[in-house]
Structure formats: C-alpha cells, structure tokens
PDB file of C-alpha atoms in Angstrom:
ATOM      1  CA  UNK V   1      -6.310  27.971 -33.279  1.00 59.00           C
ATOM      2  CA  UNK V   2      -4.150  27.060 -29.868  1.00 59.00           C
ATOM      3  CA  UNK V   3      -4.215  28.923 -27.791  1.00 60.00           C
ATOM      4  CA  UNK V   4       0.386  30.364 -27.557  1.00 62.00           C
ATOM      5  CA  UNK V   5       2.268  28.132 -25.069  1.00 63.00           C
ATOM      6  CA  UNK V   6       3.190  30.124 -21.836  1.00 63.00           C
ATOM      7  CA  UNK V   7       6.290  29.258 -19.993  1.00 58.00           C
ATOM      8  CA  UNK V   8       6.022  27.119 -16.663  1.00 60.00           C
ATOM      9  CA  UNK V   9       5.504  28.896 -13.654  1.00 65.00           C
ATOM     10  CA  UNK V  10       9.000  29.651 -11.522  1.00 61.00           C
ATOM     11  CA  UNK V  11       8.801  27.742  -8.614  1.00 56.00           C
ATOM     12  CA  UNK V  12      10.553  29.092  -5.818  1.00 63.00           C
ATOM     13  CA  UNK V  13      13.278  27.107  -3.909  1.00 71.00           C
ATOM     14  CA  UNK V  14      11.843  28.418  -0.779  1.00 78.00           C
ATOM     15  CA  UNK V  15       8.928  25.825  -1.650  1.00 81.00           C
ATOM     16  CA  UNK V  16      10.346  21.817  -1.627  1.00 81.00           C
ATOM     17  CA  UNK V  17       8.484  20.597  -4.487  1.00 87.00           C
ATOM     18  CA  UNK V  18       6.535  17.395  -3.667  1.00 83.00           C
ATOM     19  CA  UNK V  19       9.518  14.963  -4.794  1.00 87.00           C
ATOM     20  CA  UNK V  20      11.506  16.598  -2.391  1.00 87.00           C
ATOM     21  CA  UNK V  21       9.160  16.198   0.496  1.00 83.00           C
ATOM     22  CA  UNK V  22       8.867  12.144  -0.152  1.00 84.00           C
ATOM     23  CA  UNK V  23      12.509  11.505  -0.822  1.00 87.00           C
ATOM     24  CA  UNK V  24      12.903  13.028   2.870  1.00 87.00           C
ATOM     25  CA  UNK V  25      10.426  11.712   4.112  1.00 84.00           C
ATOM     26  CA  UNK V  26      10.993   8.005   2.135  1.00 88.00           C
ATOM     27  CA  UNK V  27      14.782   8.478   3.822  1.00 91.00           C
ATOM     28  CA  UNK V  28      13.746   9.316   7.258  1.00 90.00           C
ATOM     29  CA  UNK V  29      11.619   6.036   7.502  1.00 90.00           C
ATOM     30  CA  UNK V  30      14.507   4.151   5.882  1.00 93.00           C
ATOM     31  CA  UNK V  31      16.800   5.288   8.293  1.00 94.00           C
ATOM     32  CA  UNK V  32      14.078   4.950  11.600  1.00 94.00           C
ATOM     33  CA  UNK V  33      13.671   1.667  10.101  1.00 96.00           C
ATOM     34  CA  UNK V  34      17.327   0.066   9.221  1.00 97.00           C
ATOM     35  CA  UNK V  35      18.364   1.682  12.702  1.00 97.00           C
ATOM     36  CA  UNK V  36      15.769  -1.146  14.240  1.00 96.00           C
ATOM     37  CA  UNK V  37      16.907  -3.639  11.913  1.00 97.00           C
ATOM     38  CA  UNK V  38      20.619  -3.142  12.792  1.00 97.00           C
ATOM     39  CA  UNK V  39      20.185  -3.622  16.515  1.00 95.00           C
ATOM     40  CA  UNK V  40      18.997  -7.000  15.390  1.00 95.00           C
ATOM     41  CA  UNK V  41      22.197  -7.626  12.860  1.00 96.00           C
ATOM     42  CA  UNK V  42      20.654  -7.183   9.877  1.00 97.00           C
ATOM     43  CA  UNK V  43      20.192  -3.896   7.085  1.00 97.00           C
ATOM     44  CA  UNK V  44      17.219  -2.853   5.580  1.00 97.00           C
ATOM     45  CA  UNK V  45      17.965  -4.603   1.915  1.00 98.00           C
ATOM     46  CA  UNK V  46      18.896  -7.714   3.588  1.00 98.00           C
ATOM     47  CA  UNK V  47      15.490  -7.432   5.429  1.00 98.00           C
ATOM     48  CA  UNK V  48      13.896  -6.950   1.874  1.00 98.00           C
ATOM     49  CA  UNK V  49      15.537  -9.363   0.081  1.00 98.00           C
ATOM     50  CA  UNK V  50      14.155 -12.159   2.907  1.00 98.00           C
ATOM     51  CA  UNK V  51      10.667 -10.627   2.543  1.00 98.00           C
ATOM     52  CA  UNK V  52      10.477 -11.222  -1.167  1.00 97.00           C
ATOM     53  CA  UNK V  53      12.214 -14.513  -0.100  1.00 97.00           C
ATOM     54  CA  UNK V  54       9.105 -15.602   2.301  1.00 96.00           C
ATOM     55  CA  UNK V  55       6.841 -17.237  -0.250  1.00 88.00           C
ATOM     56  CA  UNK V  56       8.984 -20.242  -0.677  1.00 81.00           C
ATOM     57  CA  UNK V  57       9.028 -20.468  -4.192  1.00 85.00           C
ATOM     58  CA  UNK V  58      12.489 -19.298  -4.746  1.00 90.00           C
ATOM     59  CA  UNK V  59      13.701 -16.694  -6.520  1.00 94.00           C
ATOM     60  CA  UNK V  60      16.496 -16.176  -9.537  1.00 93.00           C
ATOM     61  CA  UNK V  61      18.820 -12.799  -8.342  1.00 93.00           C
ATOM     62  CA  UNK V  62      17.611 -11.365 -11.911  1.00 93.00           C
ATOM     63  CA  UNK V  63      14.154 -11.602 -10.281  1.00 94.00           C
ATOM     64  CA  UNK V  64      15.400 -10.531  -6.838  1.00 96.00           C
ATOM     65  CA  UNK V  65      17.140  -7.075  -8.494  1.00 96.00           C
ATOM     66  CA  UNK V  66      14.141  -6.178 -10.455  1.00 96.00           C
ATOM     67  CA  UNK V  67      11.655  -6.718  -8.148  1.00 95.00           C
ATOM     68  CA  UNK V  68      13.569  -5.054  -5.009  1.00 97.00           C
ATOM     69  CA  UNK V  69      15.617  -2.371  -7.271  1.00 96.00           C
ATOM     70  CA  UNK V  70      18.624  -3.248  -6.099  1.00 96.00           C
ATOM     71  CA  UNK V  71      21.647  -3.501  -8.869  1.00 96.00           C
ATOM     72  CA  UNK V  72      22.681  -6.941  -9.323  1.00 94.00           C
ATOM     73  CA  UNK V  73      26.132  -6.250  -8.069  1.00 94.00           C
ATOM     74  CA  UNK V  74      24.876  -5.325  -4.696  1.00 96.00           C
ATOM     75  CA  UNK V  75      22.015  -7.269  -4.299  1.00 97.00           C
ATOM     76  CA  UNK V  76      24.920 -10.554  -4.927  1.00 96.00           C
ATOM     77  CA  UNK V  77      27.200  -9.022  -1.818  1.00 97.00           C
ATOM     78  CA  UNK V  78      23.215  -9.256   0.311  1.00 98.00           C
ATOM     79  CA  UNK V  79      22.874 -12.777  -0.769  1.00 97.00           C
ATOM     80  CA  UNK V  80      26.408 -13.617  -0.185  1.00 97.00           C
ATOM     81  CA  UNK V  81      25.926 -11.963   3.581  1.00 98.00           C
ATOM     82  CA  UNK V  82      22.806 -13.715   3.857  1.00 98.00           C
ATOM     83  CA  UNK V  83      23.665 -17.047   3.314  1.00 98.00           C
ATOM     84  CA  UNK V  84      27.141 -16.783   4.866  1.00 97.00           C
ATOM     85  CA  UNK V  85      24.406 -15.599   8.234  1.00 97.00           C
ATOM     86  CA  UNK V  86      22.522 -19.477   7.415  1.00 97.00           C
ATOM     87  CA  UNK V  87      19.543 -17.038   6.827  1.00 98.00           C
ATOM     88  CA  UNK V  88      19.446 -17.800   2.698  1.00 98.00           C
ATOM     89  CA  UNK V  89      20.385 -20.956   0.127  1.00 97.00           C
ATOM     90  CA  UNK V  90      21.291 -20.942  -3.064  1.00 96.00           C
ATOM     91  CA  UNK V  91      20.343 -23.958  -5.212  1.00 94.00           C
ATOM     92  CA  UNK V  92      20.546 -24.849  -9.096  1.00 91.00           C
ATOM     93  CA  UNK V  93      17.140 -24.936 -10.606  1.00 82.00           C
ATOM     94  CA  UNK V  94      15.909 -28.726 -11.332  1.00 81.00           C
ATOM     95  CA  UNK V  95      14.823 -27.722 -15.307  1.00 84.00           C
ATOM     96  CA  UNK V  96      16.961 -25.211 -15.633  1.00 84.00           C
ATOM     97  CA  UNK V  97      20.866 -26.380 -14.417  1.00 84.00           C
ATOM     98  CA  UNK V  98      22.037 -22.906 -14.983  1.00 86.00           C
ATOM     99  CA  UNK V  99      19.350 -21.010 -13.274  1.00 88.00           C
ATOM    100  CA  UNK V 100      20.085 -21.002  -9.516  1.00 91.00           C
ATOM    101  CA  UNK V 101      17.818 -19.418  -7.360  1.00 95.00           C
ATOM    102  CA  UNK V 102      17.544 -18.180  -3.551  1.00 97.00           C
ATOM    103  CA  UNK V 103      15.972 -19.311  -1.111  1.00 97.00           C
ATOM    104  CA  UNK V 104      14.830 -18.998   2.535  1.00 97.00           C
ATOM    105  CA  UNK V 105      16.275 -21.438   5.258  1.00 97.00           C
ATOM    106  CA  UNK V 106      14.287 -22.365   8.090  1.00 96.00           C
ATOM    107  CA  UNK V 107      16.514 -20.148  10.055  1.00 97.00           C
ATOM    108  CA  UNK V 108      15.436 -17.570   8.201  1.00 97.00           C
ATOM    109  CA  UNK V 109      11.802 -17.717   8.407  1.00 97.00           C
ATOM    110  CA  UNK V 110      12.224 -17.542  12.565  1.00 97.00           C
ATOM    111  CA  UNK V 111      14.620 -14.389  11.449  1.00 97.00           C
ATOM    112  CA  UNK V 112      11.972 -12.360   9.587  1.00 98.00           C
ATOM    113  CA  UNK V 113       9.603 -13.301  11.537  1.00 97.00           C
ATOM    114  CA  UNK V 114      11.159 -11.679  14.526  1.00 97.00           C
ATOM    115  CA  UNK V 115      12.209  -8.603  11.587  1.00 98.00           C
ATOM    116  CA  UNK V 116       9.214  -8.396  10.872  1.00 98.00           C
ATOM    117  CA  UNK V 117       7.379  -7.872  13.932  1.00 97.00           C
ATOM    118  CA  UNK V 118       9.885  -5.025  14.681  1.00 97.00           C
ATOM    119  CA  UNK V 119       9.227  -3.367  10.987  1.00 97.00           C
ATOM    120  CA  UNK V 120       5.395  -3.897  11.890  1.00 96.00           C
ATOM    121  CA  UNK V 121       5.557  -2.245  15.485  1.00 95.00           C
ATOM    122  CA  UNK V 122       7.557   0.702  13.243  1.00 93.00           C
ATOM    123  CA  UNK V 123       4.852   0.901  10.721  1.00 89.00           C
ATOM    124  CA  UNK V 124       2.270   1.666  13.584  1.00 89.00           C
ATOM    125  CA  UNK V 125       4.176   4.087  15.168  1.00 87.00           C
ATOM    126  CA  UNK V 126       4.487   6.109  12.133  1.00 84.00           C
ATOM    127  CA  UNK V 127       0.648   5.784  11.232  1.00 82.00           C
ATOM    128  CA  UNK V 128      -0.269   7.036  14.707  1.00 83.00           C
ATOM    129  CA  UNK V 129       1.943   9.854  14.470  1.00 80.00           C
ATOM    130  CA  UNK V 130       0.549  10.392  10.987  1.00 75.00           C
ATOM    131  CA  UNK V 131      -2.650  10.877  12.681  1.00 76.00           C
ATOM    132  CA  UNK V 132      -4.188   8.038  10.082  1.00 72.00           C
ATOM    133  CA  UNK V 133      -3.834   4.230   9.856  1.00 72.00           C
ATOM    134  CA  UNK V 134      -5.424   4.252   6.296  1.00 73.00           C
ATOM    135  CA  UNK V 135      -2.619   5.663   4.270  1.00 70.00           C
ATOM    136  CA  UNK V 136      -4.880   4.614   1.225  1.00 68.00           C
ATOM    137  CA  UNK V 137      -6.367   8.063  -0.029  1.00 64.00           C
ATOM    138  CA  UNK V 138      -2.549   9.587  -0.051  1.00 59.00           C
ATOM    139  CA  UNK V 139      -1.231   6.726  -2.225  1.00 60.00           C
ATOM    140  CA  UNK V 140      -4.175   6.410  -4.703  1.00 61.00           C
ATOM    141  CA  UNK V 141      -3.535   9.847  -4.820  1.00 53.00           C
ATOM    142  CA  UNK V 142       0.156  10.128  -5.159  1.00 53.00           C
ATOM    143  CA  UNK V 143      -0.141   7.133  -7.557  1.00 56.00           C
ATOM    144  CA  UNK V 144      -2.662   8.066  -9.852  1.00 59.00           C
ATOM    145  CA  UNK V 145      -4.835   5.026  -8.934  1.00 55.00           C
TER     146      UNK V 145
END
C-alpha cells in the first residue's frame, strides 16, 4: 500500500530558494561583465553572438537564436548593429539561395579577440574571489551530471 502523500514543506521567504540565488548571482556577472564590454562599445549579446560566430563556419540566425537564446527579433537588431560596426557579414548560402547566414569579418576576429581577453581577465577575477578556479563540482552538481 503507499504510503498517503504529505503536502510539500512551506518554505519560508526569509530563505531565497536556490533559483533565486543563481538568477542574482547569473545577473550580477552579466552586469560586471556587459559593464566591461560597454567601455569597449559593445553589449554582452553582441559579444555572444561573435563568440558563437568565431568558428568560421557561419551560422543561419535560426541557429544563432537557438543556440544563444536570444528571440529572433532581437537577436536580428544584434546582427544588424554588428554588421553596420564591420564586425559581422551576412551572405546567401551557396546550396541553399534562401538560407543566408552570418559571419565573422576579419575585423571582427581582432574585436573578440580583444573582448575576449577582457571577459577572460573577468572570469579570473570572479574564480579567485570564489575562492576556487575549478567551478566543476558546483556545475556537475547543479546540473545533474
């Protein structure tokens, strides 16, 4: 026989539940970060979107918006800024004429590459103030891996 179902526990609001403490804390880095990024003339999702640009392959904005999260709508206004900055292409695919697809300019590589390095010095501080530069256990743990 099972055993009656009990009702969940109340959980008190003077406790953040751990969803809460990770949005903060996923917004705090955001904002630490973008603030970086802005001094340089560019925002955090146009950072992104030339990161998942880097491997030179191209990529359709269907790919770009699933991949980065970013609705379609917004992520076309980033492209548009991008390539209006010389930083990003567009060009029609060769097989597919009405498949166009994004890509990195020269100019943008030497971008993110100076982007980067700032995003990577941010990284470090935040791992030595975390006390750990293996943030491995806390994902596998947060993720279930």
């Amino acid at each position: 026989m099972t055993p009656p179902a009990t009702a969940p526990e109340a959980v008190s609001v003077d406790q953040p539940l751990l969803i809460e403490l990770l949005t903060v804390a996923q917004r705090r880095l955001a904002r630490d970060l973008a603030a970086r990024l802005e001094a340089e003339g560019c925002t955090l999702d146009q950072w992104r979107v030339m990161r998942a640009l880097a491997e030179g392959t191209g990529r359709s904005m269907g790919e770009l918006a699933q991949a980065l999260l970013i609705p379609q709508a917004s992520l076309s206004r980033i492209v548009d800024a991008l390539t209006e900055a010389g930083w990003v292409y567009r060009r029609q695919d060769e097989r597919d004429r009405r498949r166009v697809t994004a890509h990195l300019s020269r100019v943008g590589h030497a971008r993110l590459t100076r982007l980067d390095a700032l995003a990577a010095a941010h990284d470090a501080a935040v791992r030595t103030a975390c006390g750990s530069h293996d943030p491995g256990p806390l994902l596998r743990h947060l993720t279930g891996a």
